[in-house]
Short mmCIF file of C-alpha atoms and ligand atoms in Angstrom, two decimals:
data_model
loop_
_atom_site.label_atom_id
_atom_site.label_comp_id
_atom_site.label_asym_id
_atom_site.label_seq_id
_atom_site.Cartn_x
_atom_site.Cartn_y
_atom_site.Cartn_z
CA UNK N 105 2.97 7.30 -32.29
CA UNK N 106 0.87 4.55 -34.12
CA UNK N 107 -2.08 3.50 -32.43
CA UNK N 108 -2.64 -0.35 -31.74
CA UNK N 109 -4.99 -1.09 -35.01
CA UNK N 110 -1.90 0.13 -37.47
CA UNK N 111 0.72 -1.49 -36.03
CA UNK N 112 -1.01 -4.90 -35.21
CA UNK N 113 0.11 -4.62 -31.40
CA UNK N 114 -2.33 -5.79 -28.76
CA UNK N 115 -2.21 -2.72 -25.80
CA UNK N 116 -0.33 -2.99 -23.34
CA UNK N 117 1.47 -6.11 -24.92
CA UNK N 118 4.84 -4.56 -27.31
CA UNK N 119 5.63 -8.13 -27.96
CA UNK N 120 2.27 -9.29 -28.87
CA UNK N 121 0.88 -8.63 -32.25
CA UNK N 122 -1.26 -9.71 -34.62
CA UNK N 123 -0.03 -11.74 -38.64
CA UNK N 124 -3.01 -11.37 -40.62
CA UNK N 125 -5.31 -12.82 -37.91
CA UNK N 126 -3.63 -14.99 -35.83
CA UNK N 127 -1.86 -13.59 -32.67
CA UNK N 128 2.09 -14.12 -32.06
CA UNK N 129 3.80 -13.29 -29.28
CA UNK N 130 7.05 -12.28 -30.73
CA UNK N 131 8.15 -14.75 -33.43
CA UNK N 132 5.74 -17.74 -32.13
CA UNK N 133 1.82 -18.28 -32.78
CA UNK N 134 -0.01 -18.55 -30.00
CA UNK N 135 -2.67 -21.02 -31.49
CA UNK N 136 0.88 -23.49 -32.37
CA UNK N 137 1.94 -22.72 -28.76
CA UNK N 138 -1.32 -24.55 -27.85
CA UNK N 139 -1.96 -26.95 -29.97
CA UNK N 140 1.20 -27.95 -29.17
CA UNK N 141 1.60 -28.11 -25.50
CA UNK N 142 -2.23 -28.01 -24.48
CA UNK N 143 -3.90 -25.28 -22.05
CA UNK N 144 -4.13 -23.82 -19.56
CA UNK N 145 -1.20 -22.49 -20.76
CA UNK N 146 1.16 -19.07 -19.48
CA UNK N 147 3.22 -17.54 -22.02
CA UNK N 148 5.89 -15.24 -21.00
CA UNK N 149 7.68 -13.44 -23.61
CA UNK N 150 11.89 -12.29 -22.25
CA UNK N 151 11.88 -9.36 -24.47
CA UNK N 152 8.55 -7.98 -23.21
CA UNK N 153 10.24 -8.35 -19.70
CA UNK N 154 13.90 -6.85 -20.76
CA UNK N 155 12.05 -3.94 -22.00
CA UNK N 156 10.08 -3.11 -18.94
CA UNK N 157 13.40 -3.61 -17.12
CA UNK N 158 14.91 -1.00 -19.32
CA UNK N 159 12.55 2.00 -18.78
CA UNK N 160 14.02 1.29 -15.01
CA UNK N 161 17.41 1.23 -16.15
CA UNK N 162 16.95 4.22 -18.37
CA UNK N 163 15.78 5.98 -15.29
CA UNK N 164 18.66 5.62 -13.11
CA UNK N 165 21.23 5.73 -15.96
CA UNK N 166 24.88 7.47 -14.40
CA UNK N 167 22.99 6.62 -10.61
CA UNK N 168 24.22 4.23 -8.20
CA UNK N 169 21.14 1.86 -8.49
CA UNK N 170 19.83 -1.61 -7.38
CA UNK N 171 16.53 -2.96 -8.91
CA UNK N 172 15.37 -5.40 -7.11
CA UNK N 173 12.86 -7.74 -8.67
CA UNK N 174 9.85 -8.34 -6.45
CA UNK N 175 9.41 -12.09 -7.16
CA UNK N 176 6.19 -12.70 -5.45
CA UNK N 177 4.72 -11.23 -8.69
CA UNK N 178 6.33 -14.40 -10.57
CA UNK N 179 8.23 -16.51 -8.51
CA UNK N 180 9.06 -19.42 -11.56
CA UNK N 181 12.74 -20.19 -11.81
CA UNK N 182 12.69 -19.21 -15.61
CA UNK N 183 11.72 -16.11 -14.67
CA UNK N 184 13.87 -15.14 -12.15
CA UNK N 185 16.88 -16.59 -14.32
CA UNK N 186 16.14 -13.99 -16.94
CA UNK N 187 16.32 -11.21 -14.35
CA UNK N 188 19.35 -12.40 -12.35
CA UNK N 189 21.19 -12.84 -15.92
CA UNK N 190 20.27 -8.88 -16.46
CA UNK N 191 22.20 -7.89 -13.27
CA UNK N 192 18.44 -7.78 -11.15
CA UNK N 193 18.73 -8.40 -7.12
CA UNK N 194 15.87 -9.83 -5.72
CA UNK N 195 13.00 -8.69 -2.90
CA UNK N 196 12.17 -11.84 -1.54
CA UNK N 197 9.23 -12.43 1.19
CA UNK N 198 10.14 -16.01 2.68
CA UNK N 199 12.84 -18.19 2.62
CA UNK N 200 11.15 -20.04 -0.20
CA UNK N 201 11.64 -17.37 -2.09
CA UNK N 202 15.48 -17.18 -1.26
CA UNK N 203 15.72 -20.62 -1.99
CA UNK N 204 14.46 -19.86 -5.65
CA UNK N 205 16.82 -17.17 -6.33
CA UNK N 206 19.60 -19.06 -5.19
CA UNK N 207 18.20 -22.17 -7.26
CA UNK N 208 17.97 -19.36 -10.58
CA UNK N 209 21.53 -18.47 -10.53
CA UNK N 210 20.73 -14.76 -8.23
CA UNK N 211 23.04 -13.35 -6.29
CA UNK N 212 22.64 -13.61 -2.60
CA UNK N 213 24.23 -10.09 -1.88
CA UNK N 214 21.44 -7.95 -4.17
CA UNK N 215 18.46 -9.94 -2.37
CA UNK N 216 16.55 -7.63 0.28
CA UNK N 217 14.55 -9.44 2.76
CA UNK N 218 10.61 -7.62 3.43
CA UNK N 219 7.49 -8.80 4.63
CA UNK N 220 6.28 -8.54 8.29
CA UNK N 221 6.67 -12.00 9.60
CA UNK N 222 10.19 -13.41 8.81
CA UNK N 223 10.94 -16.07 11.23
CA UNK N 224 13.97 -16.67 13.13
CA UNK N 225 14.75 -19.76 11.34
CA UNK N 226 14.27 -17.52 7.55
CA UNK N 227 16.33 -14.85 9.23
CA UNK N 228 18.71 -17.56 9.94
CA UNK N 229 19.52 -18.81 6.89
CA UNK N 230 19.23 -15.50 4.91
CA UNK N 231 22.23 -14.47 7.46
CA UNK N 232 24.08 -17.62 6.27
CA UNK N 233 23.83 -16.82 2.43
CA UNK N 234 24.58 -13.41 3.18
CA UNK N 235 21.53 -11.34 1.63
CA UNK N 236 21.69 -7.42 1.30
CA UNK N 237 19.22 -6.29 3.61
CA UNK N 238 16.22 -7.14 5.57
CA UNK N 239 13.63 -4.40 5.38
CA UNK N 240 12.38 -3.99 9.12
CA UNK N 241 8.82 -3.92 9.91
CA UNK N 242 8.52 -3.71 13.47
CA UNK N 243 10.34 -3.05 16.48
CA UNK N 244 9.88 -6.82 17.97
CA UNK N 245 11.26 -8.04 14.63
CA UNK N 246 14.38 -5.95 15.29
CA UNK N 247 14.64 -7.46 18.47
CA UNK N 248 15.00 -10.67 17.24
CA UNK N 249 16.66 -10.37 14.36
CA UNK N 250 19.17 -8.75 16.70
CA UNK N 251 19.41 -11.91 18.78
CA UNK N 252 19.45 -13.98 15.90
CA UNK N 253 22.60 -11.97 14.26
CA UNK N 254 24.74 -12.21 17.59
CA UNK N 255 23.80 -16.01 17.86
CA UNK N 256 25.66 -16.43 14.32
CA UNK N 257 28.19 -13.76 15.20
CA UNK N 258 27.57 -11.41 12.18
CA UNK N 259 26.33 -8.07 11.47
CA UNK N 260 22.77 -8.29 9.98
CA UNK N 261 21.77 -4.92 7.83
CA UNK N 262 18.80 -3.14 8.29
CA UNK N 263 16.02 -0.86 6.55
CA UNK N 264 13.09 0.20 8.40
CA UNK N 265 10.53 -0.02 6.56
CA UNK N 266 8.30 3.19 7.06
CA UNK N 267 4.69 3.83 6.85
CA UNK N 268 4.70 7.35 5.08
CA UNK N 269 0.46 7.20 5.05
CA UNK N 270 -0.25 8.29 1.43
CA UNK N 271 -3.12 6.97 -0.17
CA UNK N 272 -1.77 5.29 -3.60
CA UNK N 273 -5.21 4.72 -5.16
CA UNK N 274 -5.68 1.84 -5.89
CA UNK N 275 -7.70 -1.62 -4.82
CA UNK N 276 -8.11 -1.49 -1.00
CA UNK N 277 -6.21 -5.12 -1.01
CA UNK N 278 -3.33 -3.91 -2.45
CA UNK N 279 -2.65 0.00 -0.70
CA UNK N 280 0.08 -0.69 1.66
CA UNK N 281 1.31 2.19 2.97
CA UNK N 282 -1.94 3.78 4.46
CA UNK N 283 -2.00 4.09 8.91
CA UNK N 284 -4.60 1.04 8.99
CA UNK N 285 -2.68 -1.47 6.80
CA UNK N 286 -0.26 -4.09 8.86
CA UNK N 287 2.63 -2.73 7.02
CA UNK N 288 6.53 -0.84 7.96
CA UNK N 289 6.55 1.40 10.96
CA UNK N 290 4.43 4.69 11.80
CA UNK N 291 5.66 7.81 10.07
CA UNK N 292 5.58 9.13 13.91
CA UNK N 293 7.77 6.30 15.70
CA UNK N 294 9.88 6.10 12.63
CA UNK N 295 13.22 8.23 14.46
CA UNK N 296 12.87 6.33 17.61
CA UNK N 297 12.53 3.00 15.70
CA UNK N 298 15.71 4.10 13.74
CA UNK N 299 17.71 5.35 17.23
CA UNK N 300 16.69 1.18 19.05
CA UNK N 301 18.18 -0.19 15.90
CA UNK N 302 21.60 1.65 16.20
CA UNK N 303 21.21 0.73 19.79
CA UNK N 304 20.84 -2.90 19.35
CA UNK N 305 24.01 -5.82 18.29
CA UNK N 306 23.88 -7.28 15.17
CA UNK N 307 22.40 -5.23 13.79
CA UNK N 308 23.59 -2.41 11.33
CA UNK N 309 21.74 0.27 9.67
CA UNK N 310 21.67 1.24 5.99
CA UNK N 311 18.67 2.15 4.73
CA UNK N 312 15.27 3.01 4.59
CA UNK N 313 12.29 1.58 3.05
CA UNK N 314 8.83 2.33 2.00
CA UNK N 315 5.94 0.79 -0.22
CA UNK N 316 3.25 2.34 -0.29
CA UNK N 317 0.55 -0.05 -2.44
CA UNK N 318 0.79 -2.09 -5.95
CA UNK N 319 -1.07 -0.80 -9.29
CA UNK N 320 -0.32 2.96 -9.29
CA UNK N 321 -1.19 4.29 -11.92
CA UNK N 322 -1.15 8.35 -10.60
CA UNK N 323 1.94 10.46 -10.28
CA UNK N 324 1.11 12.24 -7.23
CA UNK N 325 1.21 9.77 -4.22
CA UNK N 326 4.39 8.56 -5.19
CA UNK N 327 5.63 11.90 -5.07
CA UNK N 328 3.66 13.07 -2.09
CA UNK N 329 4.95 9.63 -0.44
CA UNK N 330 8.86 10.82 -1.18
CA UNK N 331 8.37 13.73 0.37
CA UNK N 332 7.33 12.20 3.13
CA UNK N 333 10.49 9.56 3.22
CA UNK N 334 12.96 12.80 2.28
CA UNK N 335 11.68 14.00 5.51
CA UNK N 336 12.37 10.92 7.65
CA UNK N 337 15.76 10.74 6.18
CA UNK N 338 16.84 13.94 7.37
CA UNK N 339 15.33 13.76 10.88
CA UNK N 340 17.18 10.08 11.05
CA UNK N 341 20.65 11.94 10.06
CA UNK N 342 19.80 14.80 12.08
CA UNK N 343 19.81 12.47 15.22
CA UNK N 344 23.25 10.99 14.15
CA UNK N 345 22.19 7.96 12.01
CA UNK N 346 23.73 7.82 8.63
CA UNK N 347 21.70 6.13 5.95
CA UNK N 348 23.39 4.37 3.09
CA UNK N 349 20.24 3.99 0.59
CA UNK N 350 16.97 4.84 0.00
CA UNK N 351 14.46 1.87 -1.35
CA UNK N 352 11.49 3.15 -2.55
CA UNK N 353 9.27 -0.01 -3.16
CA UNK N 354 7.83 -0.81 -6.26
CA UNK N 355 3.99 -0.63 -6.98
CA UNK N 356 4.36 0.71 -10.51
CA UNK N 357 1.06 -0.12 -12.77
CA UNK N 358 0.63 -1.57 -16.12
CA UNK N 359 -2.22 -0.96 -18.58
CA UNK N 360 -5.02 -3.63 -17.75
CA UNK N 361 -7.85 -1.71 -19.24
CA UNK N 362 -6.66 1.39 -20.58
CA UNK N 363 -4.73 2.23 -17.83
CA UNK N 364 -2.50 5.06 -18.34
CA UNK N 365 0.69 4.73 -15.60
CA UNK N 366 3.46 6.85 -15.58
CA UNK N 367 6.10 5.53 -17.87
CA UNK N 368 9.05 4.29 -15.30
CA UNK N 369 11.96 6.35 -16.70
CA UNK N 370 9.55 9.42 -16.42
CA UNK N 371 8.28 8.34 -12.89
CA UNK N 372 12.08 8.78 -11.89
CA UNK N 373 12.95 11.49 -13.13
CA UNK N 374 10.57 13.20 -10.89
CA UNK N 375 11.38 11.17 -8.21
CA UNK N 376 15.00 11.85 -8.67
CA UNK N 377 14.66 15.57 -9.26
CA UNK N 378 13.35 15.81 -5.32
CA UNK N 379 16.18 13.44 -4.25
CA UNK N 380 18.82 15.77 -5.95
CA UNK N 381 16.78 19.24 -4.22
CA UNK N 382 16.57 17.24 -0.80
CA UNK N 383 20.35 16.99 -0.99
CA UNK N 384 20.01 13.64 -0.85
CA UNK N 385 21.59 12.21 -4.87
CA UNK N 386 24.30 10.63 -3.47
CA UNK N 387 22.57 7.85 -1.73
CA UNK N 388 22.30 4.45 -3.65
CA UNK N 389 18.91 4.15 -4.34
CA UNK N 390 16.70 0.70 -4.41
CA UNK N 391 13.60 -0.47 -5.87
CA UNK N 392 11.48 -3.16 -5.70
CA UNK N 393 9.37 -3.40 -8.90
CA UNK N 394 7.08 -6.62 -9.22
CA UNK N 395 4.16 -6.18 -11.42
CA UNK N 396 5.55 -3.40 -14.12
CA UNK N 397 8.19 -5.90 -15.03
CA UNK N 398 6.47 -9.18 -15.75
CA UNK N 399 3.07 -8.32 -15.43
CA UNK N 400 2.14 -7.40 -19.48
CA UNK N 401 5.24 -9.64 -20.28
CA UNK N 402 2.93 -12.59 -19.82
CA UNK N 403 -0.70 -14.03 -21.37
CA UNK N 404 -2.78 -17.11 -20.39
CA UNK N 405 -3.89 -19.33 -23.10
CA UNK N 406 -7.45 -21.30 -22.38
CA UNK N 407 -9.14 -23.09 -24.56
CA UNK N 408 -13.09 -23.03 -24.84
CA UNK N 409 -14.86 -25.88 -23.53
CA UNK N 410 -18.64 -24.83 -24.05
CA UNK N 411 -20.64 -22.28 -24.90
CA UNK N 412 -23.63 -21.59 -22.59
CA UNK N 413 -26.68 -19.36 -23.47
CA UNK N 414 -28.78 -18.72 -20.50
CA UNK N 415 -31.71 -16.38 -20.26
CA UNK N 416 -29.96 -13.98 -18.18
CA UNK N 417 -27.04 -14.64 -19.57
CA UNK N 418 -24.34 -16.06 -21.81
CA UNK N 419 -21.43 -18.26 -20.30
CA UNK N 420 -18.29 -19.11 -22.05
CA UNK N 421 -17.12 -21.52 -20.07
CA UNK N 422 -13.18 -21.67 -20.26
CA UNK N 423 -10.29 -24.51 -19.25
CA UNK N 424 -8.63 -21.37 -17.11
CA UNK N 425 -10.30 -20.93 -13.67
CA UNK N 426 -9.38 -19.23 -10.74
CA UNK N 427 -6.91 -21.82 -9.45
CA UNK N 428 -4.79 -20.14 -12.51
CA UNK N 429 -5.97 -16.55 -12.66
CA UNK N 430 -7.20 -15.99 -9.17
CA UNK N 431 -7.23 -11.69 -9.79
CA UNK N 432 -10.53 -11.32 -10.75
CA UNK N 433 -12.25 -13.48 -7.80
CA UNK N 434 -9.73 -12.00 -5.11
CA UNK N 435 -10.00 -8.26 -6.62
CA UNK N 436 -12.70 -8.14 -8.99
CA UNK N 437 -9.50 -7.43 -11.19
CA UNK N 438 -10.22 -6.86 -14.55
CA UNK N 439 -8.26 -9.04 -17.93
CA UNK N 440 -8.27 -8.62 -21.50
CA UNK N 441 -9.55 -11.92 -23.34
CA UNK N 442 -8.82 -12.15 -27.17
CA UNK N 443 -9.46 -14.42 -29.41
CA UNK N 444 -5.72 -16.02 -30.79
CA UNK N 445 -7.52 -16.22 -34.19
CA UNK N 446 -10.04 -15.50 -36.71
CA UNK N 447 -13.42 -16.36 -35.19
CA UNK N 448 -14.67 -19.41 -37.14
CA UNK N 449 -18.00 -17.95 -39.26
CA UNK N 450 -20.33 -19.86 -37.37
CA UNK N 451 -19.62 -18.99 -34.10
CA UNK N 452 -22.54 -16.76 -32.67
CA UNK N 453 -21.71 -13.01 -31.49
CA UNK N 454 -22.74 -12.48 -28.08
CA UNK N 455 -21.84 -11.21 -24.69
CA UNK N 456 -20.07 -13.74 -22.31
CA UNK N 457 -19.22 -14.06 -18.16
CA UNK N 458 -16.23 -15.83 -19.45
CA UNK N 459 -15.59 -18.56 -16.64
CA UNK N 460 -13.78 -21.52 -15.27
CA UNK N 461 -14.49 -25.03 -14.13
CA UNK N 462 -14.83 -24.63 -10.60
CA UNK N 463 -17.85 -25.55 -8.20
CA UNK N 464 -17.77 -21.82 -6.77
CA UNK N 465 -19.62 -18.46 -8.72
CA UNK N 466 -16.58 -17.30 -7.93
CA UNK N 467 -14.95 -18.20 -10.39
CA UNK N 468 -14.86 -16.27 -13.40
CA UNK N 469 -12.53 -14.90 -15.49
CA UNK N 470 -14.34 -11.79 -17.11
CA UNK N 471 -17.40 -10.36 -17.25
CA UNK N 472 -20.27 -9.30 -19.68
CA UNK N 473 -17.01 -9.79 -22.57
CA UNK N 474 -18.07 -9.54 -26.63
CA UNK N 475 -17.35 -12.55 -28.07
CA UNK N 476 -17.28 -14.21 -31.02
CA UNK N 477 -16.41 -18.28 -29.60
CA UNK N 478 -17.62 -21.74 -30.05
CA UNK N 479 -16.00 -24.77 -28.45
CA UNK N 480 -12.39 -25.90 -29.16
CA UNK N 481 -11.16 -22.18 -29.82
CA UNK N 482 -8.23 -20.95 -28.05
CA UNK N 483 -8.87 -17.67 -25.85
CA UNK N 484 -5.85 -15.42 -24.76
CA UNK N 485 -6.09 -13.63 -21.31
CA UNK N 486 -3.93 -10.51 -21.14
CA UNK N 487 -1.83 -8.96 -18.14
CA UNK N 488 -1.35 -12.45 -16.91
CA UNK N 489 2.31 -12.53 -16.32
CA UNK N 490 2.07 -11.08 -12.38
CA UNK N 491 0.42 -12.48 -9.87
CA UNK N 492 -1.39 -14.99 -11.40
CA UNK N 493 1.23 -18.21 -11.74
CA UNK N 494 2.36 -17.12 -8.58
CA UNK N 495 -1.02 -17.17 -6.83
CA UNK N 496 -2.12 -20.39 -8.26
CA UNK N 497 -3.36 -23.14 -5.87
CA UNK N 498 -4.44 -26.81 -6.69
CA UNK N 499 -8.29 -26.03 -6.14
CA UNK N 500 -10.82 -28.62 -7.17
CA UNK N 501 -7.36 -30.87 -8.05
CA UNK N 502 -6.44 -28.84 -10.84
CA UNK N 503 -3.10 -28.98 -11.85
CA UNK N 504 -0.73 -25.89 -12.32
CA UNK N 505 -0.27 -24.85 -15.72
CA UNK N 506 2.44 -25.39 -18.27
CA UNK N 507 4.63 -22.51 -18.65
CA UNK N 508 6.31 -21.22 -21.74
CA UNK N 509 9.06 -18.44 -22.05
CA UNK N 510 9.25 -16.99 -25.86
CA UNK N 511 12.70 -15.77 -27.10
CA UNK N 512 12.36 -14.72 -30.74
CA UNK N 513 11.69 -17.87 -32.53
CA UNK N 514 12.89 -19.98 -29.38
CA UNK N 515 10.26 -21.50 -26.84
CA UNK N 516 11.47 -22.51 -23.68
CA UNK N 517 9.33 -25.08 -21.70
CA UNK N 518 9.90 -23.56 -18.09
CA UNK N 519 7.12 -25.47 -16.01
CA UNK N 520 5.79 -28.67 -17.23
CA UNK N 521 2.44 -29.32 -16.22
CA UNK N 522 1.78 -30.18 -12.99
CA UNK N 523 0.44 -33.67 -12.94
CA UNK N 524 -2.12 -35.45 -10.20
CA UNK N 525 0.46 -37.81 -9.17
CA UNK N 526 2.80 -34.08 -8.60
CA UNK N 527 0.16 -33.28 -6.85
CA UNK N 528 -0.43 -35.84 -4.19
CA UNK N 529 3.41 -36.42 -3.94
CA UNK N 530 3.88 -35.15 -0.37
CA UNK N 531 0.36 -36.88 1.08
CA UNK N 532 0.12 -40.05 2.93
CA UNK N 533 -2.74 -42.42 3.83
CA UNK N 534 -3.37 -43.60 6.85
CA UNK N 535 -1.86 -46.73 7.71
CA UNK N 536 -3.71 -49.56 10.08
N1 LLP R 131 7.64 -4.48 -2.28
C1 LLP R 131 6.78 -4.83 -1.31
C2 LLP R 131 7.17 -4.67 0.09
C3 LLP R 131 5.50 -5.32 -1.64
O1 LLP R 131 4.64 -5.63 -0.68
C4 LLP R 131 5.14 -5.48 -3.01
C5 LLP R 131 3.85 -6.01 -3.40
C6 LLP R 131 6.10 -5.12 -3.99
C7 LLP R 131 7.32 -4.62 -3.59
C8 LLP R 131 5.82 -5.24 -5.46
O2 LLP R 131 4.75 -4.44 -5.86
P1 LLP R 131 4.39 -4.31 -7.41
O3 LLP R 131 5.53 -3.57 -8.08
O4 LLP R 131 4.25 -5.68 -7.97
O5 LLP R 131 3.13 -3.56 -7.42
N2 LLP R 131 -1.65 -9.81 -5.63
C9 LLP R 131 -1.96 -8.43 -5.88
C10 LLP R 131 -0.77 -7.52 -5.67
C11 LLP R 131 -0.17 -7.61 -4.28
C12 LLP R 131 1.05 -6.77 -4.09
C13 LLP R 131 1.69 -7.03 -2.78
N3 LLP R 131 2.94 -6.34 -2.55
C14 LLP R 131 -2.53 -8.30 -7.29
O6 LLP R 131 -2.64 -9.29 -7.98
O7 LLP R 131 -2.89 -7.22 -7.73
#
């Protein structure tokens, strides 16, 4: 295999690569992209994300299979549209979330409902559109999603999700499936969770569910954490209850820094040779992949503002701030930050906290970077297309970024800029 500096490809970004000096993200320059439509600025490129969803694909090629898209890592119509075009269902989290598949052309059947607060009213209308599956995290959910199913006189289908306690390794914030997080049912009360939801109407079982945390990027607790579901399943169908599918979660990582994740067709076929041993290969299987499919499919562009030497140290001070990439203040997350050109000649060589606008330390974007910058260059932060967009917030009246998606030679404006006047739309003064 080439290595990054031969073939002009930035790591961890296939669709980003370098013409002489300038970067491109597939057929477009970045510094055009821009100038053009200002910063802060996302770029999302479609074949970055169709390849990501391939290695999936790949994996469960001849299986019955059901990738579901975890939109909470990008949530923007555009977005979803290119995954519900590619035959993607959808794991939603709210009923906001339904509403934006249904608003990107998704299909309401291949949508699985998680999270452990739905409310009656987002069980309600879920029902209505006729999702796949809500993914159970408690027993008093099941007791009113139960009530809620007979109210509308339908049969509401069910996953528990289960609590299989492996440490994934990762950043406490984002392990999941450990005994202290909020998350699915105990690996212990799993069978009698399973035997009050064949008890109860409305309700019908077909699955089970795990997830255990988001940025693996080891082998081992994902297989240590099938195991542990492979062993739930049979005590489930020992006691009578036939399962339909297995979901597995998603939680695959990406390279930020030189991380080195399991590829996802290789991740699978692991996974899939203890499925077939279990006995257990002809159940439909389900995944819920978030991060590993948009995450290095997307880059924010920033443009310098000023250049700060300090005694201690040297700022670079950024028109990206948290409000846009809040991973590095929420998880001391770490982003690549390249230059989309050839340093100008007179711009001094130094070490930069690379930050943002906002009144709060807080807010930086990397630290202690090499850089060669002066004002009015144009700054690319890498990784950016997960959980960053859809984590945004109007802090310090910022707006929400513009939002490109690149096909070939084709841009696609898919969010305009958010504007004040967007911003105060839904706010009212008080009248005398
Ligand atoms: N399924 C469930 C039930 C989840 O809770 C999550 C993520 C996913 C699927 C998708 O996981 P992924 O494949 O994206 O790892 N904001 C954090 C990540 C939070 C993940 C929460 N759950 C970050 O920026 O790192």
């Amino acid at each position: 295999m080439s290595s990054p500096a031969e073939t002009g490809v930035l790591p961890g970004h296939p669709f980003v690569h370098l013409r002489g000096q300038d970067l491109f993200a597939e057929e477009v320059s970045l510094a055009g992209l821009a100038a053009e439509h200002g910063t802060p600025l996302f770029v999302y490129s479609k074949a970055a994300m169709l390849a990501a969803l391939a290695a999936y694909q790949r994996g469960f090629a001849g299986r019955d299979a059901q990738i579901c898209y975890a939109m909470k890592a990008n949530s923007s119509l555009g977005v979803l549209q290119v995954f519900a075009q590619a035959g993607c269902g959808f794991d939603i989290v709210s009923g906001g979330e339904l509403d934006r598949v249904l608003a990107a052309g998704g299909t309401a059947a291949k949508v699985i409902f998680s999270g452990v607060g739905k409310t009656p009213r987002e069980m309600r209308r879920a029902l209505e559109v006729g999702i796949g599956c809500f993914n159970v995290e408690s027993e008093a959910e099941l007791h009113v999603l139960s009530r809620v199913a007979q109210e509308l006189g339908v049969s509401a289908k069910v996953s528990i999700r289960v609590n299989p306690n492996v440490d994934p390794k990762t950043h406490p914030y984002i392990s999941t499936g450990l005994k202290d997080n909020k998350f699915g049912v105990a690996h212990e009360e799993t069978l009698r969770v399973y035997q009050l939801a064949a008890s109860l109407h409305g309700l019908k079982v077909v699955g089970i569910d795990c997830h255990i945390g988001s940025q693996i990027t080891q082998l081992t607790p994902y297989l240590d954490a099938m195991d542990r579901v492979l062993d739930l399943v049979d005590a489930i169908e020992a006691a009578g209850i036939a399962l339909q599918h297995i979901d597995f979660g998603g939680g695959l990582g990406i390279d930020y820094q030189g991380d080195t994740p399991p590829a996802a067709d290789a991740l699978w076929a692991q996974l899939l040779a203890k499925i077939d041993a279990r006995g257990h290969g002809g159940k439909k299987l389900m995944i819920e992949p978030g991060r590993s499919l948009v995450g290095n499919a997307g880059l924010c562009l920033t443009e310098v503002l000023y250049v700060k030497p300090g005694e201690q140290k040297n700022f670079c001070i950024v028109d990206a701030a948290m409000n846009d990439l809040p991973r590095p203040a929420m998880y001391q997350a770490f982003h690549r930050i390249v230059p989309v050109s050839a340093p100008s000649p007179l711009a001094p060589s130094a070490r930069y906290d690379v930050v943002g606008p906002i009144c709060e330390s807080g807010d930086w974007i990397g630290r202690d970077r090499a850089l060669q910058v002066q004002g009015g260059e144009v700054l690319a932060v890498l990784s950016a297309g997960a959980y960053c967009m859809s984590m945004s917030s109007n802090y310090n009246t910022r707006g929400r970024a513009a939002e490109l998606l690149v096909d070939g030679a084709v841009v696609h404006v898919i969010r305009e800029r958010e504007s004040t006047a967007d911003q105060m739309r839904q706010e009212r003064l008080v009248r005398a």
